[in-house]
Amino acid sequence: MIINNIAQLLETKNIQASYHRIKILEYLVNNRIHPTVDNIYSALVKGIPTLSKTTVYNTVKLFVSKKLVMQVTVEDNEARYDYSETPHFHFKCKKCEKLYDIFQESDLLKSNEIDGHRIEEYHIDFKGICSFCTTKGEMANG
Amino acid sequence: MIINNIAQLLETKNIQASYHRIKILEYLVNNRIHPTVDNIYSALVKGIPTLSKTTVYNTVKLFVSKKLVMQVTVEDNEARYDYSETPHFHFKCKKCEKLYDIFQESDLLKSNEIDGHRIEEYHIDFKGICSFCTTKGEMANG
DNA sequence: TTCTCTGCAAACGCTTTGCACGGAT
DNA sequence: ATCCGTGCAAAGCGTTTGCAGAGAA
């Protein structure tokens, strides 16, 4: 369902709504499981036998560049992709390896628990434009 | 300097203090620049011509397993290594690509600035033992 | 001697690149 | 006819593995 909405969503971001792109975005919207490229490919190739992994790579890269989906890196060498309107954090269980979404915001760092999960490590990374680059304006490019 | 302290630091963590390990840890302690394996290798091979990248891989992996250094993944396909007693966050400038340490803790998410840097994205990942694995105790290993 | 550290070379796995085919406009 | 999406095959690159030689205990 909501294939039309998916196509519209693509157009909102100025992405031409090809069949593959619709299916890939649809998968991301309906499966908020932080899939890898391989996850997406394996799930979709059953219904689209001609699908290639290159297309999945191309497509998620395009989606990320258009800020339609977010790339998540919790573990190394596994790029995962995440469609979500709501900013959130992740909790990865070292035992069962599941990746949980965390929406709670307050007192994140005041205890060693979050949503009942025992925190052993955390990694908080910000990206943006640093104060030096901000004051230097655009001229410092390159 | 402080070669002796480095050796002691290794012994504290039950790591035999070989020459290479001392030099690699010394480099990490003195260069809090979140170096990659390649950074470490390139810096040290000048003074230790026989050094191999495999040894650097082996060594940082050992350090991480002994919790002597932390593995940082801000960008994909670049594993960086970080010696630091103080837990902290990172801010990566999208323009100049520099990686800043952030020690401030309060109101992290209440504004779109931190230490004067303009935040455009953030990624907060936790790792530990999830509530299900905790209640299941040790029996659920596998 | 035995155990561990070291290092070369090859293998590995994810990702990217180059190029050509095919469909849409 | 042109542009863009797609896909195969090969290359690329960081990392891991296997194994052998060197050094320490």
mmCIF file of C-alpha atoms in Angstrom, chain A residues 23-76:
data_model
loop_
_atom_site.group_PDB
_atom_site.id
_atom_site.type_symbol
_atom_site.label_atom_id
_atom_site.label_comp_id
_atom_site.label_asym_id
_atom_site.label_seq_id
_atom_site.Cartn_x
_atom_site.Cartn_y
_atom_site.Cartn_z
ATOM 1 C CA LYS A 23 10.443 -0.198 -3.800
ATOM 2 C CA ILE A 24 13.627 0.626 -1.911
ATOM 3 C CA LEU A 25 12.131 3.623 -0.153
ATOM 4 C CA GLU A 26 8.966 1.671 0.555
ATOM 5 C CA TYR A 27 11.081 -1.008 2.153
ATOM 6 C CA LEU A 28 12.907 1.541 4.301
ATOM 7 C CA VAL A 29 9.682 3.208 5.374
ATOM 8 C CA ASN A 30 7.988 -0.062 6.268
ATOM 9 C CA ASN A 31 11.005 -1.736 7.829
ATOM 10 C CA ARG A 32 12.529 0.470 10.452
ATOM 11 C CA ILE A 33 15.120 -2.137 11.279
ATOM 12 C CA HIS A 34 18.186 -0.143 10.196
ATOM 13 C CA PRO A 35 18.852 -2.452 7.282
ATOM 14 C CA THR A 36 22.182 -2.764 5.533
ATOM 15 C CA VAL A 37 22.444 -2.577 1.757
ATOM 16 C CA ASP A 38 22.564 -6.336 1.779
ATOM 17 C CA ASN A 39 19.409 -6.559 3.893
ATOM 18 C CA ILE A 40 17.555 -4.337 1.459
ATOM 19 C CA TYR A 41 18.862 -6.190 -1.547
ATOM 20 C CA SER A 42 18.071 -9.627 -0.155
ATOM 21 C CA ALA A 43 14.558 -8.615 0.800
ATOM 22 C CA LEU A 44 13.720 -7.016 -2.522
ATOM 23 C CA VAL A 45 15.467 -9.326 -4.959
ATOM 24 C CA LYS A 46 12.826 -11.973 -4.262
ATOM 25 C CA GLY A 47 10.222 -9.752 -5.859
ATOM 26 C CA ILE A 48 12.541 -8.017 -8.336
ATOM 27 C CA PRO A 49 14.857 -10.748 -9.646
ATOM 28 C CA THR A 50 16.771 -8.357 -11.887
ATOM 29 C CA LEU A 51 17.648 -6.004 -9.034
ATOM 30 C CA SER A 52 21.350 -5.470 -8.576
ATOM 31 C CA LYS A 53 23.206 -4.533 -5.461
ATOM 32 C CA THR A 54 24.777 -1.623 -7.305
ATOM 33 C CA THR A 55 21.340 -0.123 -7.743
ATOM 34 C CA VAL A 56 20.691 -0.432 -4.029
ATOM 35 C CA TYR A 57 24.006 1.279 -3.339
ATOM 36 C CA ASN A 58 23.229 4.023 -5.842
ATOM 37 C CA THR A 59 19.758 4.503 -4.469
ATOM 38 C CA VAL A 60 20.519 4.695 -0.762
ATOM 39 C CA LYS A 61 23.400 7.034 -1.519
ATOM 40 C CA LEU A 62 20.991 9.227 -3.451
ATOM 41 C CA PHE A 63 18.465 9.106 -0.618
ATOM 42 C CA VAL A 64 21.105 10.083 1.911
ATOM 43 C CA SER A 65 22.320 12.971 -0.227
ATOM 44 C CA LYS A 66 18.742 14.211 -0.481
ATOM 45 C CA LYS A 67 18.328 13.770 3.274
ATOM 46 C CA LEU A 68 15.503 11.327 2.790
ATOM 47 C CA VAL A 69 17.136 8.654 4.901
ATOM 48 C CA MET A 70 19.950 8.718 7.415
ATOM 49 C CA GLN A 71 23.037 6.621 7.396
ATOM 50 C CA VAL A 72 23.685 4.975 10.741
ATOM 51 C CA THR A 73 27.021 3.595 11.795
ATOM 52 C CA VAL A 74 26.905 1.857 15.138
ATOM 53 C CA GLU A 75 29.241 -0.966 14.346
ATOM 54 C CA ASP A 76 32.088 -0.599 11.892
#
